[in-house]
PDB file of C-alpha atoms and ligand atoms in Angstrom:
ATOM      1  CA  UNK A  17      70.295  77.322 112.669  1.00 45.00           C
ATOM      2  CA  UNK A  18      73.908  78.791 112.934  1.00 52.00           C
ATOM      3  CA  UNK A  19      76.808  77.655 109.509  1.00 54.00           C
ATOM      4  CA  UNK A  20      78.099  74.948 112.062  1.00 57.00           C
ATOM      5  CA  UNK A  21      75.231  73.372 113.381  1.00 63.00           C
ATOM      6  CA  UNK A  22      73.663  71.804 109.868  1.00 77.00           C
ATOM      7  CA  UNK A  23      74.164  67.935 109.716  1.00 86.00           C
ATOM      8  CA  UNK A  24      76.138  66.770 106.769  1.00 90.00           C
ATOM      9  CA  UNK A  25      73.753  64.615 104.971  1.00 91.00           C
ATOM     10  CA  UNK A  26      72.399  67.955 104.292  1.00 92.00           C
ATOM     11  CA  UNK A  27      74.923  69.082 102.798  1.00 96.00           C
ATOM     12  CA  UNK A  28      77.068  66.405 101.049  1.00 96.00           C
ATOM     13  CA  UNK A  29      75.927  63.276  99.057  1.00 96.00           C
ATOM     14  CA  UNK A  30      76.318  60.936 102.093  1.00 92.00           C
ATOM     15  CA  UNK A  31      75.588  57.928  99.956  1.00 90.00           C
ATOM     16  CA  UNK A  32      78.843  58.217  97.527  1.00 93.00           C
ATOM     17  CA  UNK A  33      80.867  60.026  99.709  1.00 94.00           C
ATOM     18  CA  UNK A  34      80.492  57.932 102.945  1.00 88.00           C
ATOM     19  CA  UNK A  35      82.469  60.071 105.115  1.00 87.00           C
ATOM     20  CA  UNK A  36      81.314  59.956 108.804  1.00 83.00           C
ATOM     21  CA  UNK A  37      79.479  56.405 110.432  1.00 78.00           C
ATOM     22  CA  UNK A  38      81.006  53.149 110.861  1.00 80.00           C
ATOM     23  CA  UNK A  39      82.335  52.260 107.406  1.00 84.00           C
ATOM     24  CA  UNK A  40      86.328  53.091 108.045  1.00 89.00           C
ATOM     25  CA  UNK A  41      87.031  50.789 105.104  1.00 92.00           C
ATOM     26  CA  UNK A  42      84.882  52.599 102.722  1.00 90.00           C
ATOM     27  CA  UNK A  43      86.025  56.160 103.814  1.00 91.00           C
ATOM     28  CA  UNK A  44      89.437  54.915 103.705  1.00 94.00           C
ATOM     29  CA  UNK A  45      88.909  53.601  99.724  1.00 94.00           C
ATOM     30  CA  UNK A  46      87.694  57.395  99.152  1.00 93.00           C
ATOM     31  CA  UNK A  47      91.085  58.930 100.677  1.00 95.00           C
ATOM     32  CA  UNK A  48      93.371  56.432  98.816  1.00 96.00           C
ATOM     33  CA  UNK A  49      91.504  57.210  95.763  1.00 96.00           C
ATOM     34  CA  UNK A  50      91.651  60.816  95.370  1.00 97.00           C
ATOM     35  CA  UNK A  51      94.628  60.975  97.356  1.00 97.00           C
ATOM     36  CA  UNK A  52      96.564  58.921  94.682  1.00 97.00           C
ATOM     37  CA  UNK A  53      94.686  61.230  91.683  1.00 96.00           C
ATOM     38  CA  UNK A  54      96.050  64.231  93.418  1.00 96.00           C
ATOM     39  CA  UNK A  55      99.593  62.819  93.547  1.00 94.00           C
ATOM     40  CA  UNK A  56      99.512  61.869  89.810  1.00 92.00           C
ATOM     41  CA  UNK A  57      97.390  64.710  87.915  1.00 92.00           C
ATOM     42  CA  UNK A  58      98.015  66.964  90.739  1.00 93.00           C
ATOM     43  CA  UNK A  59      94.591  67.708  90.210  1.00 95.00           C
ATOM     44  CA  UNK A  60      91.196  65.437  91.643  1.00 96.00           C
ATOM     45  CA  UNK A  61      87.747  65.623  91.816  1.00 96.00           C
ATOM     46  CA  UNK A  62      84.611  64.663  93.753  1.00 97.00           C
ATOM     47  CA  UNK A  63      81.570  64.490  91.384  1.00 96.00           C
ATOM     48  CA  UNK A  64      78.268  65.106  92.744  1.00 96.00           C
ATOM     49  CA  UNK A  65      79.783  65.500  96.357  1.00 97.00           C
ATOM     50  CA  UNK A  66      77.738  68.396  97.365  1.00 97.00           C
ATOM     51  CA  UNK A  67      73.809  67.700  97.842  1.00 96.00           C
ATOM     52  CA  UNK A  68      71.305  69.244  95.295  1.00 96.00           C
ATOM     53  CA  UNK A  69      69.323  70.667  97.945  1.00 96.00           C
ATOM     54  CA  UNK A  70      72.178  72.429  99.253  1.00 97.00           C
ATOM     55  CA  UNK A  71      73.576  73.219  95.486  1.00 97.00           C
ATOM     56  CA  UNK A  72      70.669  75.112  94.874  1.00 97.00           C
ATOM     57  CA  UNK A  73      70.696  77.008  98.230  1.00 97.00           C
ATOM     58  CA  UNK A  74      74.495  77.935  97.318  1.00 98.00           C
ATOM     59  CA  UNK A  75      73.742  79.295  93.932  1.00 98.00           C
ATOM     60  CA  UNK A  76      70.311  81.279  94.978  1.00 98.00           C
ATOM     61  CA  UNK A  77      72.316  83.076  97.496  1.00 98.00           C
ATOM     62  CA  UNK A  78      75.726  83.675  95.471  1.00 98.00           C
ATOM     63  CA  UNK A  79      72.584  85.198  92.848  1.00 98.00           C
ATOM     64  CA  UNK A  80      71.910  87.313  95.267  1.00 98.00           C
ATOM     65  CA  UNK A  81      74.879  88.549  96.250  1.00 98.00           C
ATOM     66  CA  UNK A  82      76.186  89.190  92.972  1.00 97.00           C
ATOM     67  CA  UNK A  83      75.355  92.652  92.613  1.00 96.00           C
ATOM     68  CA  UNK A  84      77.575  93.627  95.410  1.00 96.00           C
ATOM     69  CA  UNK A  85      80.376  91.610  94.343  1.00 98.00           C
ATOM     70  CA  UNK A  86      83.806  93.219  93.723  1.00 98.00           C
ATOM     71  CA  UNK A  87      84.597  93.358  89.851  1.00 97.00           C
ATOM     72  CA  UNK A  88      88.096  92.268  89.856  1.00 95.00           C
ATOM     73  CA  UNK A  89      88.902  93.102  86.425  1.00 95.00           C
ATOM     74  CA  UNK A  90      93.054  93.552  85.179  1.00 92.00           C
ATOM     75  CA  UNK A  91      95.731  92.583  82.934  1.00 94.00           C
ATOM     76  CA  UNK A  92      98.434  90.413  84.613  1.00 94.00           C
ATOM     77  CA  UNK A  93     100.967  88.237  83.798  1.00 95.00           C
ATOM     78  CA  UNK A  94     101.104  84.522  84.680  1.00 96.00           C
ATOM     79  CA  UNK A  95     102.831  85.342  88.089  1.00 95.00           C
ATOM     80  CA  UNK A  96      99.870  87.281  88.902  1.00 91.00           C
ATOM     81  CA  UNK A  97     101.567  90.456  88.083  1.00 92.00           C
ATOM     82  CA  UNK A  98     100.601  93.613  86.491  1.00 90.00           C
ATOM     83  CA  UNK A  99     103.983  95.304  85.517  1.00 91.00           C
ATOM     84  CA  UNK A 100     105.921  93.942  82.388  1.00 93.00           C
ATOM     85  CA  UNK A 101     109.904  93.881  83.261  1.00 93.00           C
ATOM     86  CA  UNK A 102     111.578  96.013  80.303  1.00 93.00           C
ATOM     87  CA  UNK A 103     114.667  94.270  80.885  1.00 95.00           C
ATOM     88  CA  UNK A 104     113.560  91.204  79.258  1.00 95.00           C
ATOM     89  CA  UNK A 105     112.571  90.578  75.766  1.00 93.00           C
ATOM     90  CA  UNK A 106     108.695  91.653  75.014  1.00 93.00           C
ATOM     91  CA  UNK A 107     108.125  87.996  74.415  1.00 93.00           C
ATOM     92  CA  UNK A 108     109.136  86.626  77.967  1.00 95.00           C
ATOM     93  CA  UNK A 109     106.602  84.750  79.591  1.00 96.00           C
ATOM     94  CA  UNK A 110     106.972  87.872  82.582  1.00 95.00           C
ATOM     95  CA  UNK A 111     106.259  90.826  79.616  1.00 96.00           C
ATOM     96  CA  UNK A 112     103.026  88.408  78.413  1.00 95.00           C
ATOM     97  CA  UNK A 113     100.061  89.974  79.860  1.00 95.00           C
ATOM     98  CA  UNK A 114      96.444  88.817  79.608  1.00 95.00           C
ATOM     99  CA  UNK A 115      93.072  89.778  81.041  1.00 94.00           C
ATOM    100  CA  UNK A 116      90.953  88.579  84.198  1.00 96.00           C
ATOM    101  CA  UNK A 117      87.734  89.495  85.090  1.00 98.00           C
ATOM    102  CA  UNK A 118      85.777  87.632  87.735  1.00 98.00           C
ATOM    103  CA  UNK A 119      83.093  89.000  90.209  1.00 98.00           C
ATOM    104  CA  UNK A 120      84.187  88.078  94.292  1.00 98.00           C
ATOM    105  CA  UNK A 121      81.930  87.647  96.794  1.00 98.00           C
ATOM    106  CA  UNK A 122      83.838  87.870  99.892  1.00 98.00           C
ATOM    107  CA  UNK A 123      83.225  85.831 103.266  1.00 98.00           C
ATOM    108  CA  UNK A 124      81.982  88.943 105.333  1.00 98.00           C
ATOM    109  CA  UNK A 125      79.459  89.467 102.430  1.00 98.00           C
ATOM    110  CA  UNK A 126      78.029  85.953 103.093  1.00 98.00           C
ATOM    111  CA  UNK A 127      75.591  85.404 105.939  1.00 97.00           C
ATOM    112  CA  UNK A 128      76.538  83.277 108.477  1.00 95.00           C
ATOM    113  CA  UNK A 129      73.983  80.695 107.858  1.00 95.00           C
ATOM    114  CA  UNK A 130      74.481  80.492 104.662  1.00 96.00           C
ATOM    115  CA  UNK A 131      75.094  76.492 103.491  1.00 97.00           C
ATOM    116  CA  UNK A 132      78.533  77.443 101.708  1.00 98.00           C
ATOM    117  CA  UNK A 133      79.749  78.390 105.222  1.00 97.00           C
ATOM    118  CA  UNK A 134      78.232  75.364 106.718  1.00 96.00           C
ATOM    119  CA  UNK A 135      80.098  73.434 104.160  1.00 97.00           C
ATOM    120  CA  UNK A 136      83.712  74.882 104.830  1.00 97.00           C
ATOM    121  CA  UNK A 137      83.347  75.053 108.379  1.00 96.00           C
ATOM    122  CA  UNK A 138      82.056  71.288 108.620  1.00 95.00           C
ATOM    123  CA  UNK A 139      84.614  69.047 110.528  1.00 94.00           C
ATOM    124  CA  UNK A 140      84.061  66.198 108.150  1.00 93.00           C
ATOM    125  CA  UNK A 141      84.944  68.642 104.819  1.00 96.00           C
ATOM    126  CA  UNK A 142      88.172  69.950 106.565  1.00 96.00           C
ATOM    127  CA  UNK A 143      88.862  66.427 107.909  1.00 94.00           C
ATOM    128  CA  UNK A 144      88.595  64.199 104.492  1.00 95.00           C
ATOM    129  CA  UNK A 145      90.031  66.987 102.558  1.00 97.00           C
ATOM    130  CA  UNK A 146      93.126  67.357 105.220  1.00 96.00           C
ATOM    131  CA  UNK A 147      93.492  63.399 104.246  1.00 95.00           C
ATOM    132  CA  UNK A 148      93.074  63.789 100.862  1.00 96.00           C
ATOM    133  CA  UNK A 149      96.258  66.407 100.234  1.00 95.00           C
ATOM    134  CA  UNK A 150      97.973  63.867 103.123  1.00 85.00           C
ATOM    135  CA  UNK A 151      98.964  67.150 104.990  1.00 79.00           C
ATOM    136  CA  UNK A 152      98.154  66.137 108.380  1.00 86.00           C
ATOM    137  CA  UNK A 153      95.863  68.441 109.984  1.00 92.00           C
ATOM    138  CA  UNK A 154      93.797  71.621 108.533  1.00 95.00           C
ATOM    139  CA  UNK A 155      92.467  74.647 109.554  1.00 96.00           C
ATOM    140  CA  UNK A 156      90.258  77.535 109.039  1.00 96.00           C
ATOM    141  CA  UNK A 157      91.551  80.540 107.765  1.00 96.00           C
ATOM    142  CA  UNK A 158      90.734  83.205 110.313  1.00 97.00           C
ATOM    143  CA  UNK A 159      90.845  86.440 107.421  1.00 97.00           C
ATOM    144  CA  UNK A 160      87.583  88.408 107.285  1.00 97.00           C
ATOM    145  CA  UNK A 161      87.435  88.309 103.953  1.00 98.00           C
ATOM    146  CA  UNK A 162      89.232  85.423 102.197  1.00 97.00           C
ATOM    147  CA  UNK A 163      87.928  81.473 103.920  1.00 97.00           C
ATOM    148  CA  UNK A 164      85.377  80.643 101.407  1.00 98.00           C
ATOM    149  CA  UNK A 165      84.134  82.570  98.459  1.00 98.00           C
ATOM    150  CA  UNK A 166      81.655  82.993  95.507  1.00 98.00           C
ATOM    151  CA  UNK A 167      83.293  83.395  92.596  1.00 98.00           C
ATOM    152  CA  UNK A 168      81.342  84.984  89.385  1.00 98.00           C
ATOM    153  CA  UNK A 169      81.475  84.625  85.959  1.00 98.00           C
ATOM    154  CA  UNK A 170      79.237  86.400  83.237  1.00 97.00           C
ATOM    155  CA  UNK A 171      79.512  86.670  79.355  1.00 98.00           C
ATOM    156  CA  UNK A 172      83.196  87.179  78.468  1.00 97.00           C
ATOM    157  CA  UNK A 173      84.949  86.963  81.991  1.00 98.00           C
ATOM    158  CA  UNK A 174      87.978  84.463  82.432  1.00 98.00           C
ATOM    159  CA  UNK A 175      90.908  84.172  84.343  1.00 97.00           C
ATOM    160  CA  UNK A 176      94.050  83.849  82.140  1.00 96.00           C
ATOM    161  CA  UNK A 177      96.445  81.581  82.370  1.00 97.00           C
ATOM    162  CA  UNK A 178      98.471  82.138  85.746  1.00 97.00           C
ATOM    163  CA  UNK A 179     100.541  80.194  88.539  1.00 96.00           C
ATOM    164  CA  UNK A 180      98.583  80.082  92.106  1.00 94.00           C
ATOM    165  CA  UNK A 181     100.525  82.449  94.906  1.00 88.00           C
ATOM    166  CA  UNK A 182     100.532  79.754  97.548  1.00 78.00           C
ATOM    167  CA  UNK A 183     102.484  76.914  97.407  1.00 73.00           C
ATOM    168  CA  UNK A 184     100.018  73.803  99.087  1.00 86.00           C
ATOM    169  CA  UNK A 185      97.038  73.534  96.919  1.00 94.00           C
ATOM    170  CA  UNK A 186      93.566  75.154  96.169  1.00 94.00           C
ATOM    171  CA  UNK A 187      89.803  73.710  96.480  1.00 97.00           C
ATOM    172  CA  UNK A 188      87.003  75.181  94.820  1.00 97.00           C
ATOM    173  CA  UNK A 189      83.473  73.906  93.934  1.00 98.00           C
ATOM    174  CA  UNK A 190      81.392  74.390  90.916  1.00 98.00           C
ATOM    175  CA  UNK A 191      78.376  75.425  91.889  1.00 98.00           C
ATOM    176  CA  UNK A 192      76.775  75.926  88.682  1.00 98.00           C
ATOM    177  CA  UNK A 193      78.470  75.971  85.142  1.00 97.00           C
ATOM    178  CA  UNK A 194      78.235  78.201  82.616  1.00 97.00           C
ATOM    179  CA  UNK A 195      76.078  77.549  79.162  1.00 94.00           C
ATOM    180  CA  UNK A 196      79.223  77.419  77.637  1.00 95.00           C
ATOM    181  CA  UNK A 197      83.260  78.577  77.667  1.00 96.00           C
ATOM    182  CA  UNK A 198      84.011  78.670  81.345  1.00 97.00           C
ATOM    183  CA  UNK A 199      86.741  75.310  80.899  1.00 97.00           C
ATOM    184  CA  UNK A 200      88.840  75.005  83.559  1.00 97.00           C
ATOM    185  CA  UNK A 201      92.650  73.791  81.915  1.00 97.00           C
ATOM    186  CA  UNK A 202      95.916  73.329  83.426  1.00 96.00           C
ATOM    187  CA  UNK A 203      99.246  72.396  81.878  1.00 96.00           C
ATOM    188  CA  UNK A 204     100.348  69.758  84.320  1.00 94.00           C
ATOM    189  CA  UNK A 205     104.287  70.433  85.472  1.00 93.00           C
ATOM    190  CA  UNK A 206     104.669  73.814  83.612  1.00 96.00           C
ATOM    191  CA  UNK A 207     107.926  74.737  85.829  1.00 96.00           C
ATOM    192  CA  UNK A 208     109.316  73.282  89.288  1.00 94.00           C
ATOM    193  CA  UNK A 209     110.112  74.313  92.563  1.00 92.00           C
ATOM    194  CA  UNK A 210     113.661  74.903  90.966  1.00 95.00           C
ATOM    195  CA  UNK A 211     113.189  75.689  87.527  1.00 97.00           C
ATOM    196  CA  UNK A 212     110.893  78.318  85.875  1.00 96.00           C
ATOM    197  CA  UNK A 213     111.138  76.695  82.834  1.00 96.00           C
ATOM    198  CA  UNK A 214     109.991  80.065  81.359  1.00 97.00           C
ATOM    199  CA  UNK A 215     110.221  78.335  77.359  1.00 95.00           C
ATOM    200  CA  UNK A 216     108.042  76.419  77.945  1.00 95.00           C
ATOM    201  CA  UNK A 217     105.819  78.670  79.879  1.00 96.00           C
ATOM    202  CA  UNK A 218     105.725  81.069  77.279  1.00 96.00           C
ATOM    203  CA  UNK A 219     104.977  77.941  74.794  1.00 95.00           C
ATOM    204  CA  UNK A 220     101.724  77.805  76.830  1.00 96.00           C
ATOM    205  CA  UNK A 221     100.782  80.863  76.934  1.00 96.00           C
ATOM    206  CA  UNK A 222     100.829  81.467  73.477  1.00 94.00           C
ATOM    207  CA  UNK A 223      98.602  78.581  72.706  1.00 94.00           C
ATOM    208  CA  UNK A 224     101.667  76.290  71.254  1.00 93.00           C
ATOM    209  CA  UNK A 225     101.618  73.336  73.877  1.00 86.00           C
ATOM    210  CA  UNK A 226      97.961  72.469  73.558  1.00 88.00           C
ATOM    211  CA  UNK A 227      99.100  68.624  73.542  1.00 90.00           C
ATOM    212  CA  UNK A 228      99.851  69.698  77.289  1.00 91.00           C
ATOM    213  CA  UNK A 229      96.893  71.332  78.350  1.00 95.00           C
ATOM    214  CA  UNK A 230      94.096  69.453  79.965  1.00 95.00           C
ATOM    215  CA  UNK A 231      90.036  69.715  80.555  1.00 94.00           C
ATOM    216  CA  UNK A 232      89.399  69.259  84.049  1.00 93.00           C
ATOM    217  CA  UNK A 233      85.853  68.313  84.033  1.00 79.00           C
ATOM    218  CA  UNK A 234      83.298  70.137  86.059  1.00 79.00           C
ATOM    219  CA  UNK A 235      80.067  69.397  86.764  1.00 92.00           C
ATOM    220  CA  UNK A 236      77.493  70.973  89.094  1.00 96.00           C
ATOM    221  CA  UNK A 237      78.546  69.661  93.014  1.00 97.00           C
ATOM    222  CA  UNK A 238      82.003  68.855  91.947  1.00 97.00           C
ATOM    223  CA  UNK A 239      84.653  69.447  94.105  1.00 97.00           C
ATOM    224  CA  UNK A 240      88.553  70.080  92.837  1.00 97.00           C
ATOM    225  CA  UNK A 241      91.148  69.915  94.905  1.00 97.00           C
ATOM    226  CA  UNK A 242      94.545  71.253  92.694  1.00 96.00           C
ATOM    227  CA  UNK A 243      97.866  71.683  92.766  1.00 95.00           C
ATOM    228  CA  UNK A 244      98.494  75.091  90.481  1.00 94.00           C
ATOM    229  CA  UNK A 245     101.662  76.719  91.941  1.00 94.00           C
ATOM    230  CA  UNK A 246     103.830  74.968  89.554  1.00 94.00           C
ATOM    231  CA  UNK A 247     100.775  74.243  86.947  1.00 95.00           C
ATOM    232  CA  UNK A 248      99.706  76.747  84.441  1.00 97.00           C
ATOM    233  CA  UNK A 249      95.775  76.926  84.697  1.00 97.00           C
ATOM    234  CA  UNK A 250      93.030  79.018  83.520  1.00 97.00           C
ATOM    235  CA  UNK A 251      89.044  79.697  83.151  1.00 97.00           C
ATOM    236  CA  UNK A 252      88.236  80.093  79.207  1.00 97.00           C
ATOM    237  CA  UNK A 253      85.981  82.666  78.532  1.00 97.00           C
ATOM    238  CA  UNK A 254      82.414  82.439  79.941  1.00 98.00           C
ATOM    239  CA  UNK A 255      79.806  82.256  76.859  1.00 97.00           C
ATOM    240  CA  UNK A 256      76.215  82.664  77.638  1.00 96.00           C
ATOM    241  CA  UNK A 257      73.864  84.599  80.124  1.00 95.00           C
ATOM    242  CA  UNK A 258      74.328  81.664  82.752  1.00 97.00           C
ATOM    243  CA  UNK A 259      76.450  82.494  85.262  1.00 97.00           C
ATOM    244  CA  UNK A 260      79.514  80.405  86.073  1.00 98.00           C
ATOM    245  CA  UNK A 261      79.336  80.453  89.893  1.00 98.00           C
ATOM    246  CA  UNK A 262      82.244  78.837  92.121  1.00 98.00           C
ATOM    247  CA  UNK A 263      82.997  78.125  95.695  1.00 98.00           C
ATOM    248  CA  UNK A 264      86.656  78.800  96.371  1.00 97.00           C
ATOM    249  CA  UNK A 265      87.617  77.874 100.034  1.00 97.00           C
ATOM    250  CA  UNK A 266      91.210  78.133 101.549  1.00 96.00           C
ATOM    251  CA  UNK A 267      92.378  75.993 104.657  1.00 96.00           C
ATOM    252  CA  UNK A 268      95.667  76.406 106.358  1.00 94.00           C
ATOM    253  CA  UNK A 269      98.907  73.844 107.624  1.00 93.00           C
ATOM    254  CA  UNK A 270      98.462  76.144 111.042  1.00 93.00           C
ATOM    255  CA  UNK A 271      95.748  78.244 113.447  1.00 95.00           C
ATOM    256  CA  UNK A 272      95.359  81.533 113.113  1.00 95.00           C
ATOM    257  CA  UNK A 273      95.981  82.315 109.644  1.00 94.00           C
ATOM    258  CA  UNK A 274      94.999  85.983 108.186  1.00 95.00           C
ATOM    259  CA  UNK A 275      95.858  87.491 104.449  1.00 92.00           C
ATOM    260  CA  UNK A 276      97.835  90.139 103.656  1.00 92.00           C
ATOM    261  CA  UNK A 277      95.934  93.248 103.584  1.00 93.00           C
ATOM    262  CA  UNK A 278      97.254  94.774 100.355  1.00 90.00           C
ATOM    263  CA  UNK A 279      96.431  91.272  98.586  1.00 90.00           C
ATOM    264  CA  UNK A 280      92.204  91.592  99.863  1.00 94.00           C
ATOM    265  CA  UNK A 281      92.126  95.489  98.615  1.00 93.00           C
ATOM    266  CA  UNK A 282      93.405  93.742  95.338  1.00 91.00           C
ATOM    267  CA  UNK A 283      91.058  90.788  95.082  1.00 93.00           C
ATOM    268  CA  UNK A 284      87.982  92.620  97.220  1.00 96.00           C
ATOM    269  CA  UNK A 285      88.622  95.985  96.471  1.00 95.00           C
ATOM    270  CA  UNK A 286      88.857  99.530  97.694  1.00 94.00           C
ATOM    271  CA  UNK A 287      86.267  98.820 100.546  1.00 95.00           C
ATOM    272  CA  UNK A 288      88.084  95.995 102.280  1.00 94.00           C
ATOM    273  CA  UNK A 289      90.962  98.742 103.204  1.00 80.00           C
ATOM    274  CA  UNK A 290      94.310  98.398 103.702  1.00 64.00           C
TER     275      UNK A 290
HETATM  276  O1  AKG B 303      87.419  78.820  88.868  1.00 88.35           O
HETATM  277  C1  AKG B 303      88.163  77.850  88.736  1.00 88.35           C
HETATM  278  O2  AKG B 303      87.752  76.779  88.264  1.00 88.35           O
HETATM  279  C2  AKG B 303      89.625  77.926  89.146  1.00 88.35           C
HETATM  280  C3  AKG B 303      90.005  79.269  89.649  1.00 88.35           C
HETATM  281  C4  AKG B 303      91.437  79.346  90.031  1.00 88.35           C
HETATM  282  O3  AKG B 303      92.309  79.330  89.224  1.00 88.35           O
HETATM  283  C5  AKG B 303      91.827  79.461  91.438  1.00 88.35           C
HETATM  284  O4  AKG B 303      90.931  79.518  92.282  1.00 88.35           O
HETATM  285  O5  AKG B 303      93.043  79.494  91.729  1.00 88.35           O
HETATM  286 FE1  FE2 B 304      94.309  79.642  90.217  1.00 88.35          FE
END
């Protein structure tokens, strides 16, 4: 059986998410809903949307894989950056670095009948999710490395506080959660497509606007769908021996789509090339 050819009730919980079959009312309920979360927290989420069976087939394998994984391991600011600018003050949310360390399994590592492929490739994923961010249609990224990933997490990784590159919106999926740290957090509206609002950013990343920050729950099958170019978001610090393992998965507004080669080197390392 090839990634495209698995049927989706084995791979999504057909029974809440009701997103193929006659029912148009029902899978139009599901669109409004998390279309309308999405507009108002900028972030939503799907519990239990992904099917145990296929949860546990997504976590054995990103197991496996984790030994080749790419150790992406830095100190960066919040624009994903690793210079400081000495022409502003040391405490300027651009001179405030912080560490990330997270373990990528790229696409090309992942075998192409794996169920995390069948997921992202599905036409009824891209479709409702297309609906859902009210885009109009979606495609699949065509890079070799970057359409859908297994992200790792073991004792003391994170990913610090930062601002997403692109400018549409991100999915990922928790496939399993760690024992404990591991919280994913955002700061809803930390700067606009106009103003970088960099008080305020700063406020956040030195812990002072809590009050702003919330817990986006996550349990195991959940999907997010998040807005975090203009939203300050992190992973706390994994606890425990349990990995924290995540599907991240990128569509695109047109065909075709590749990344930037100097990006992969960065996220994949030295043996993507560039
Ligand atoms: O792992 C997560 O929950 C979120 C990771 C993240 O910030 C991202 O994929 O942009
Ligand atoms: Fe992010």
């Amino acid at each position: 059986m090839t990634a495209r050819t698995r049927l989706l009730e084995d791979i999504i919980n057909v029974e809440r998410y009701p997103m193929e079959g006659d029912d148009e009312s029902a899978r139009q309920r599901l669109i409004e809903k998390h279309r309308l979360e999405l507009q108002t927290k900028l972030y939503c989420t799907l519990p239990n949307f992904v099917a145990q069976a296929a949860l546990e087939a997504m976590a054995a394998e990103a197991k496996q894989l984790r030994k080749s994984a790419y150790h992406n391991n830095s100190l960066r600011n919040c624009y994903l950056h690793q210079q400081q600018d000495p022409s502003l003050d040391a405490g300027h949310a651009r001179n405030l670095l912080d560490r990330s360390s997270t373990r990528m399994v790229a696409y090309d590592q992942i075998s192409e009948t794996s169920v995390l492929k069948a997921f992202y490739h599905h036409d009824a994923v891209r479709s409702l999710v297309a609906q859902i961010v009210n885009e109009g249609s979606l495609f699949d990224n065509n890079d070799p490395y970057q359409p859908a990933n297994y992200v790792c997490y073991e004792d003391g990784d994170e990913s610090s506080w930062h601002f997403d590159a692109d400018n549409s919106f991100t999915m990922t999926l928790m496939i399993q959660p760690a024992d404990d740290g591991g919280q994913f957090e955002m700061s809803p509206h930390t700067r606009t497509d106009t103003d970088q609002n960099y008080d305020r950013v700063a406020q956040v990343l030195r812990g002072e606007r809590d009050d702003s920050v919330v817990s986006v729950g996550r349990e195991p099958g959940a999907l997010c769908i998040f807005k975090g170019c203009n939203s300050l978001h992190r992973v706390t610090p994994v606890r425990g021996d349990t990995l924290r393992i995540m599907g991240v998965f990128v569509y695109e507004f047109t065909p075709g789509q590749v990344g930037d080669a100097r990006v992969n080197q960065t996220i994949y390392g030295p043996r993507v090339g560039a």
